[in-house]
Amino acid sequence: MRDIQHFVSGAALAGTSGRFGDVFDPNTGEVQARVALATPVELDAAVQAAAAAQPAWAATNPQRRARVMFEFKRLVEARMDELAALLSSEHGKVIADSRGDVQRGLEVIEFACGIPHVLKGEYTEGAGPGIDIYSMRQPLGVVAGITPFNFPAMIPMWMFGIAIAVGNAFILKPSEKDPSVPVRLGELFLEAGGPAGILNVVHGDKVAVDAILAHPLIKAVSFVGSSDIAQYVYAAGTANGKRVQAMGGAKNHGVILPDADMDQVVNDIMGAAFGSAGERCMALPVVVPVGRKTADELRERVVAEIETLKVGISSDPAAQYGPVVSAAHRQKIADYIALGKDEGAELVVDGRGFSLQGYEKGFFIGPTLFDNVTTGMKTYQEEIFGPVLQIVRAETFDEAVALPSRHQYGNGVALYTRSGRAAREFAQRVEVGMVGINVPIPVPVAYHTFGGWKRSAFGDTNQHGVEGVKFYTKVKTVTQRWPEGDAHDSAFIIPTMK
Ligand code: NAD
C-alpha cells in the first residue's frame, strides 16, 4: 500500500500520529493509498519550518519571487498529463475536467507572476508642508489554506499562488480524499526554485484543522469547503485573532426566461448540472424556467439529453462524467433522491440504479431529474452536490429573481434571456455573489475575484485577484518629513491639514 506523506521544508515528512485516511480509486471503489493524518506535532513542525524560511523569502525582491512563479507555471504545464491523470484517479472527475482544474489554478499563478506591479503601493507627494506619504503592503508571515476535495489543484493554487508571491510562507492542508496532486504541486514549487519551507503540505482531518486554527504563528487562514465547517473555521479562527476567509457551499440557480435561446440553455444546463458529477460549487443544480411553456419544453429536452449522456470511468475520453468521490457521498446523494420523492417532488429520471459494467463497485450514480420541486422541500434548501437537477417552476420574472435571492446560499446564479433590460435588472437585483448572463458557470477569471454571499462565504475578502493580495498582506503607511533648521511645531496638538 502506497503511503502519502506530508511535505515539509522541501522533503517528505512521515506521519508520526499513527493515524491514516484511506484514499480510494472511485472508479473501482478500492483503496489505492493511505494518507498520513497530522497531529498538532506535525503541524507545528511545518509551521516552524515555514516561519524559519519566510523572512528571507519576504526579503527577496518581488521580481525574483515572480520568476519562481513563472518557472512553477512552466513546470506544471509540462506535467499537465501526469497531474490530470493523478487527479482523476483520486477524485473521479474525467481527465478533461482535471486538466481544467489544473489550468484554472495556473491562471492564478499567471496573475501572481505580475506581483511586482500589484504590490507597488501608493504615494502622495506634498500631503502637507514638506510631508510625503507612502503605503506599502507587507506579507503576514505564515499563513494557511484548508481546501475541499472537489478542486484539489485549482483551489490550493488560488490560495498559495498569491500568498507566496506576496512574500508569505504557506501551510496547505488539502482534502484527505485526494491529497496527491497538492503534494506534487509542493514538489514542483521546490523544483521551480522556491525555497524549502515556503510551501508545505500537511495532510489531515479535523485534528489538523483545529491545530491550524490554534497555532499562534499562523496569521491568516483561507478555507474552502462546506458551509457548517466554513462557519466553524471562521468563528474559531477569528476568535484566535486570525484573519479568516471561509467559502462555503452553494445551491446555484439557472433562471430561464421565455425568450432564451433554448438550444444554448439545454446544452449549458447539461454540462453545468451534471459535469464533474455535480461536484462543483458553481454547478447549476436548480433550474427555474419562467412560464409553463418554457418549463415543459426544458423538461422534455433535458430528459432527451439525459438519455444520451455517457457516464464512465474517469480515464474514458468519451465519458461526460465519472464516479463521485466516495461511497459515503454516493449514499448521501441517493438518500437525497429518496427524500425528494418522499417530499412530493416528481422524480422524472432516477439515477440510483446506475451501474457500470466491470466497475460495479465504483462510486457511480446516474443523472437524476426532479420536476415540480418547491421551496419548502429540504432537497431544495440543502446542497446535494451530486448529478441531480431540480426544476423549480416560476410564473413571473419577480418570482424567479426572488428564488435565488431568498436561498440560504448565494454563490452563483445564471440567467438566460435575449433581453438586455431583463439581464441588467436581474444582475442588479439578485442577492448572489457571482452572476452569469447566458453563462452557466460564472467563475470569474483570476484577475477578478471569486466569492459568494450569505452562507456561501464567511469573511469580507474574496479569493484571488486584488482581494487575494489584500487578504495575504497588511498595509503600512509611512508619513515622512525632513525638516530644515530647528522650527518645531507644538507636539501637543493633533496635527491637521487646516
Ligand atoms: P468539507 O467541508 O467536508 O471539507 C473541506 C475541508 O475541511 C477539508 O480539508 C476537510 O479535511 C476539512 N474538514 C472536514 N471536516 C472537518 C471538521 N469537522 N472540522 C474541521 N475541518 C474539517 O468539504 P468537501 O466535501 O471537501 O468539499 C465540498 C464542499 O465544498 C461543498 O459544500 C462545496 O460547495 C464546497 N465548495 C465551495 C467552494 C466555494 O468557493 N464556495 C468551492 C469548492 C467547494
mmCIF file of N, CA, C and O in Angstrom, residues 6 17 19 35-47 144-147 171-176 200-216 218 221-223 229 232-233 236 240 242:
data_model
loop_
_atom_site.group_PDB
_atom_site.id
_atom_site.type_symbol
_atom_site.label_atom_id
_atom_site.label_comp_id
_atom_site.label_asym_id
_atom_site.label_seq_id
_atom_site.Cartn_x
_atom_site.Cartn_y
_atom_site.Cartn_z
ATOM 1 N N HIS A 6 3.375 13.845 4.441
ATOM 2 C CA HIS A 6 3.371 15.317 4.447
ATOM 3 C C HIS A 6 4.578 15.800 3.627
ATOM 4 O O HIS A 6 5.532 15.045 3.385
ATOM 5 N N SER A 17 1.674 10.243 13.745
ATOM 6 C CA SER A 17 0.476 10.105 14.571
ATOM 7 C C SER A 17 -0.024 8.665 14.615
ATOM 8 O O SER A 17 -0.760 8.299 15.519
ATOM 9 N N ARG A 19 -2.108 7.686 12.618
ATOM 10 C CA ARG A 19 -3.445 7.758 12.037
ATOM 11 C C ARG A 19 -3.327 7.957 10.526
ATOM 12 O O ARG A 19 -2.492 8.743 10.061
ATOM 13 N N VAL A 35 -3.225 7.990 3.480
ATOM 14 C CA VAL A 35 -2.609 9.296 3.689
ATOM 15 C C VAL A 35 -2.431 9.530 5.186
ATOM 16 O O VAL A 35 -3.328 9.241 5.982
ATOM 17 N N ALA A 36 -1.251 10.035 5.536
ATOM 18 C CA ALA A 36 -0.964 10.334 6.937
ATOM 19 C C ALA A 36 -1.867 11.466 7.414
ATOM 20 O O ALA A 36 -2.090 12.441 6.691
ATOM 21 N N LEU A 37 -2.406 11.336 8.604
ATOM 22 C CA LEU A 37 -3.247 12.399 9.178
ATOM 23 C C LEU A 37 -2.476 13.051 10.327
ATOM 24 O O LEU A 37 -2.081 12.371 11.277
ATOM 25 N N ALA A 38 -2.279 14.350 10.213
ATOM 26 C CA ALA A 38 -1.373 15.032 11.151
ATOM 27 C C ALA A 38 -2.007 15.270 12.524
ATOM 28 O O ALA A 38 -3.219 15.410 12.653
ATOM 29 N N THR A 39 -1.135 15.327 13.498
ATOM 30 C CA THR A 39 -1.498 15.814 14.833
ATOM 31 C C THR A 39 -0.899 17.222 14.955
ATOM 32 O O THR A 39 -0.145 17.666 14.077
ATOM 33 N N PRO A 40 -1.173 17.906 16.072
ATOM 34 C CA PRO A 40 -0.567 19.235 16.252
ATOM 35 C C PRO A 40 0.970 19.192 16.192
ATOM 36 O O PRO A 40 1.600 20.196 15.836
ATOM 37 N N VAL A 41 1.576 18.060 16.482
ATOM 38 C CA VAL A 41 3.046 17.973 16.465
ATOM 39 C C VAL A 41 3.585 18.148 15.048
ATOM 40 O O VAL A 41 4.502 18.944 14.793
ATOM 41 N N GLU A 42 3.000 17.409 14.100
ATOM 42 C CA GLU A 42 3.475 17.541 12.715
ATOM 43 C C GLU A 42 3.131 18.922 12.150
ATOM 44 O O GLU A 42 3.903 19.503 11.389
ATOM 45 N N LEU A 43 1.953 19.420 12.531
ATOM 46 C CA LEU A 43 1.575 20.752 12.056
ATOM 47 C C LEU A 43 2.582 21.778 12.576
ATOM 48 O O LEU A 43 3.055 22.649 11.833
ATOM 49 N N ASP A 44 2.966 21.630 13.832
ATOM 50 C CA ASP A 44 3.920 22.576 14.403
ATOM 51 C C ASP A 44 5.272 22.489 13.681
ATOM 52 O O ASP A 44 5.911 23.519 13.434
ATOM 53 N N ALA A 45 5.688 21.292 13.312
ATOM 54 C CA ALA A 45 6.964 21.151 12.584
ATOM 55 C C ALA A 45 6.900 21.944 11.279
ATOM 56 O O ALA A 45 7.863 22.641 10.903
ATOM 57 N N ALA A 46 5.752 21.861 10.604
ATOM 58 C CA ALA A 46 5.604 22.591 9.338
ATOM 59 C C ALA A 46 5.597 24.097 9.582
ATOM 60 O O ALA A 46 6.207 24.862 8.830
ATOM 61 N N VAL A 47 4.926 24.522 10.629
ATOM 62 C CA VAL A 47 4.851 25.966 10.912
ATOM 63 C C VAL A 47 6.239 26.506 11.270
ATOM 64 O O VAL A 47 6.634 27.591 10.822
ATOM 65 N N ALA A 144 -2.164 29.913 6.201
ATOM 66 C CA ALA A 144 -2.579 28.538 5.904
ATOM 67 C C ALA A 144 -3.798 28.516 5.006
ATOM 68 O O ALA A 144 -4.614 29.444 5.013
ATOM 69 N N GLY A 145 -3.932 27.427 4.253
ATOM 70 C CA GLY A 145 -5.103 27.201 3.409
ATOM 71 C C GLY A 145 -5.645 25.799 3.652
ATOM 72 O O GLY A 145 -4.876 24.840 3.759
ATOM 73 N N ILE A 146 -6.956 25.713 3.779
ATOM 74 C CA ILE A 146 -7.625 24.422 4.008
ATOM 75 C C ILE A 146 -8.591 24.228 2.842
ATOM 76 O O ILE A 146 -9.465 25.084 2.619
ATOM 77 N N THR A 147 -8.432 23.143 2.089
ATOM 78 C CA THR A 147 -9.136 23.056 0.804
ATOM 79 C C THR A 147 -10.035 21.816 0.712
ATOM 80 O O THR A 147 -9.813 20.823 1.396
ATOM 81 N N ILE A 171 1.137 27.038 4.593
ATOM 82 C CA ILE A 171 0.833 25.671 5.023
ATOM 83 C C ILE A 171 -0.463 25.286 4.320
ATOM 84 O O ILE A 171 -1.506 25.907 4.559
ATOM 85 N N LEU A 172 -0.398 24.282 3.454
ATOM 86 C CA LEU A 172 -1.599 23.805 2.766
ATOM 87 C C LEU A 172 -2.098 22.534 3.450
ATOM 88 O O LEU A 172 -1.346 21.574 3.595
ATOM 89 N N LYS A 173 -3.368 22.560 3.865
ATOM 90 C CA LYS A 173 -3.996 21.356 4.420
ATOM 91 C C LYS A 173 -5.067 20.951 3.400
ATOM 92 O O LYS A 173 -6.207 21.423 3.455
ATOM 93 N N PRO A 174 -4.691 20.103 2.435
ATOM 94 C CA PRO A 174 -5.655 19.747 1.389
ATOM 95 C C PRO A 174 -6.658 18.719 1.897
ATOM 96 O O PRO A 174 -6.519 18.186 3.001
ATOM 97 N N SER A 175 -7.645 18.440 1.074
ATOM 98 C CA SER A 175 -8.606 17.388 1.432
ATOM 99 C C SER A 175 -7.870 16.061 1.548
ATOM 100 O O SER A 175 -7.029 15.718 0.707
ATOM 101 N N GLU A 176 -8.221 15.303 2.553
ATOM 102 C CA GLU A 176 -7.607 13.995 2.739
ATOM 103 C C GLU A 176 -8.147 12.964 1.750
ATOM 104 O O GLU A 176 -7.648 11.848 1.674
ATOM 105 N N ASN A 200 4.425 24.239 2.216
ATOM 106 C CA ASN A 200 4.387 22.977 2.962
ATOM 107 C C ASN A 200 2.992 22.371 2.842
ATOM 108 O O ASN A 200 1.999 23.113 2.831
ATOM 109 N N VAL A 201 2.927 21.051 2.764
ATOM 110 C CA VAL A 201 1.632 20.371 2.663
ATOM 111 C C VAL A 201 1.492 19.438 3.868
ATOM 112 O O VAL A 201 2.301 18.533 4.062
ATOM 113 N N VAL A 202 0.486 19.716 4.670
ATOM 114 C CA VAL A 202 0.229 18.894 5.860
ATOM 115 C C VAL A 202 -1.151 18.267 5.697
ATOM 116 O O VAL A 202 -2.146 18.979 5.571
ATOM 117 N N HIS A 203 -1.195 16.941 5.671
ATOM 118 C CA HIS A 203 -2.480 16.261 5.476
ATOM 119 C C HIS A 203 -3.196 16.113 6.805
ATOM 120 O O HIS A 203 -2.570 16.072 7.865
ATOM 121 N N GLY A 204 -4.505 15.941 6.706
ATOM 122 C CA GLY A 204 -5.204 15.678 7.953
ATOM 123 C C GLY A 204 -6.683 15.923 7.876
ATOM 124 O O GLY A 204 -7.226 16.274 6.822
ATOM 125 N N ASP A 205 -7.311 15.741 9.013
ATOM 126 C CA ASP A 205 -8.742 15.935 9.142
ATOM 127 C C ASP A 205 -9.000 17.046 10.158
ATOM 128 O O ASP A 205 -8.213 17.991 10.279
ATOM 129 N N LYS A 206 -10.058 16.917 10.940
ATOM 130 C CA LYS A 206 -10.415 17.977 11.893
ATOM 131 C C LYS A 206 -9.275 18.268 12.883
ATOM 132 O O LYS A 206 -9.074 19.423 13.289
ATOM 133 N N VAL A 207 -8.528 17.227 13.230
ATOM 134 C CA VAL A 207 -7.430 17.414 14.199
ATOM 135 C C VAL A 207 -6.409 18.421 13.640
ATOM 136 O O VAL A 207 -5.974 19.342 14.346
ATOM 137 N N ALA A 208 -6.055 18.240 12.371
ATOM 138 C CA ALA A 208 -5.082 19.156 11.754
ATOM 139 C C ALA A 208 -5.685 20.555 11.593
ATOM 140 O O ALA A 208 -5.008 21.567 11.803
ATOM 141 N N VAL A 209 -6.967 20.602 11.217
ATOM 142 C CA VAL A 209 -7.618 21.907 11.048
ATOM 143 C C VAL A 209 -7.644 22.661 12.383
ATOM 144 O O VAL A 209 -7.302 23.848 12.451
ATOM 145 N N ASP A 210 -7.997 21.952 13.436
ATOM 146 C CA ASP A 210 -8.036 22.613 14.751
ATOM 147 C C ASP A 210 -6.639 23.080 15.174
ATOM 148 O O ASP A 210 -6.496 24.138 15.805
ATOM 149 N N ALA A 211 -5.627 22.291 14.819
ATOM 150 C CA ALA A 211 -4.252 22.701 15.160
ATOM 151 C C ALA A 211 -3.872 23.979 14.408
ATOM 152 O O ALA A 211 -3.210 24.871 14.956
ATOM 153 N N ILE A 212 -4.325 24.084 13.159
ATOM 154 C CA ILE A 212 -4.071 25.313 12.376
ATOM 155 C C ILE A 212 -4.763 26.504 13.039
ATOM 156 O O ILE A 212 -4.175 27.577 13.212
ATOM 157 N N LEU A 213 -6.019 26.279 13.428
ATOM 158 C CA LEU A 213 -6.802 27.388 13.993
ATOM 159 C C LEU A 213 -6.241 27.860 15.333
ATOM 160 O O LEU A 213 -6.462 29.004 15.740
ATOM 161 N N ALA A 214 -5.519 26.961 16.009
ATOM 162 C CA ALA A 214 -4.998 27.315 17.335
ATOM 163 C C ALA A 214 -3.556 27.812 17.284
ATOM 164 O O ALA A 214 -3.075 28.391 18.262
ATOM 165 N N HIS A 215 -2.845 27.586 16.170
ATOM 166 C CA HIS A 215 -1.400 27.875 16.184
ATOM 167 C C HIS A 215 -1.116 29.382 16.179
ATOM 168 O O HIS A 215 -1.528 30.093 15.257
ATOM 169 N N PRO A 216 -0.394 29.862 17.175
ATOM 170 C CA PRO A 216 -0.199 31.318 17.266
ATOM 171 C C PRO A 216 0.623 31.921 16.124
ATOM 172 O O PRO A 216 0.495 33.119 15.848
ATOM 173 N N ILE A 218 0.380 31.168 12.946
ATOM 174 C CA ILE A 218 -0.384 31.263 11.690
ATOM 175 C C ILE A 218 -1.271 32.498 11.763
ATOM 176 O O ILE A 218 -2.135 32.626 12.621
ATOM 177 N N VAL A 221 -5.990 32.393 7.738
ATOM 178 C CA VAL A 221 -6.462 31.089 7.269
ATOM 179 C C VAL A 221 -7.488 31.315 6.169
ATOM 180 O O VAL A 221 -8.461 32.053 6.351
ATOM 181 N N SER A 222 -7.243 30.680 5.029
ATOM 182 C CA SER A 222 -8.224 30.680 3.956
ATOM 183 C C SER A 222 -8.824 29.282 3.903
ATOM 184 O O SER A 222 -8.100 28.294 3.884
ATOM 185 N N PHE A 223 -10.141 29.223 3.890
ATOM 186 C CA PHE A 223 -10.829 27.927 3.898
ATOM 187 C C PHE A 223 -11.809 27.877 2.737
ATOM 188 O O PHE A 223 -12.489 28.859 2.448
ATOM 189 N N ILE A 229 -18.791 23.838 8.209
ATOM 190 C CA ILE A 229 -17.376 23.817 8.605
ATOM 191 C C ILE A 229 -16.734 25.179 8.320
ATOM 192 O O ILE A 229 -15.929 25.669 9.112
ATOM 193 N N TYR A 232 -17.616 27.328 11.180
ATOM 194 C CA TYR A 232 -16.829 26.924 12.349
ATOM 195 C C TYR A 232 -15.392 27.468 12.238
ATOM 196 O O TYR A 232 -14.847 28.041 13.196
ATOM 197 N N VAL A 233 -14.796 27.292 11.066
ATOM 198 C CA VAL A 233 -13.413 27.755 10.859
ATOM 199 C C VAL A 233 -13.340 29.277 11.011
ATOM 200 O O VAL A 233 -12.421 29.808 11.644
ATOM 201 N N ALA A 236 -13.828 30.090 14.862
ATOM 202 C CA ALA A 236 -12.686 29.682 15.701
ATOM 203 C C ALA A 236 -11.425 30.463 15.323
ATOM 204 O O ALA A 236 -10.664 30.903 16.197
ATOM 205 N N ASN A 240 -9.389 33.408 17.615
ATOM 206 C CA ASN A 240 -7.964 33.316 17.949
ATOM 207 C C ASN A 240 -7.154 34.455 17.330
ATOM 208 O O ASN A 240 -5.926 34.382 17.258
ATOM 209 N N LYS A 242 -7.049 35.520 14.199
ATOM 210 C CA LYS A 242 -6.525 35.366 12.833
ATOM 211 C C LYS A 242 -7.430 36.062 11.824
ATOM 212 O O LYS A 242 -8.629 36.230 12.058
#
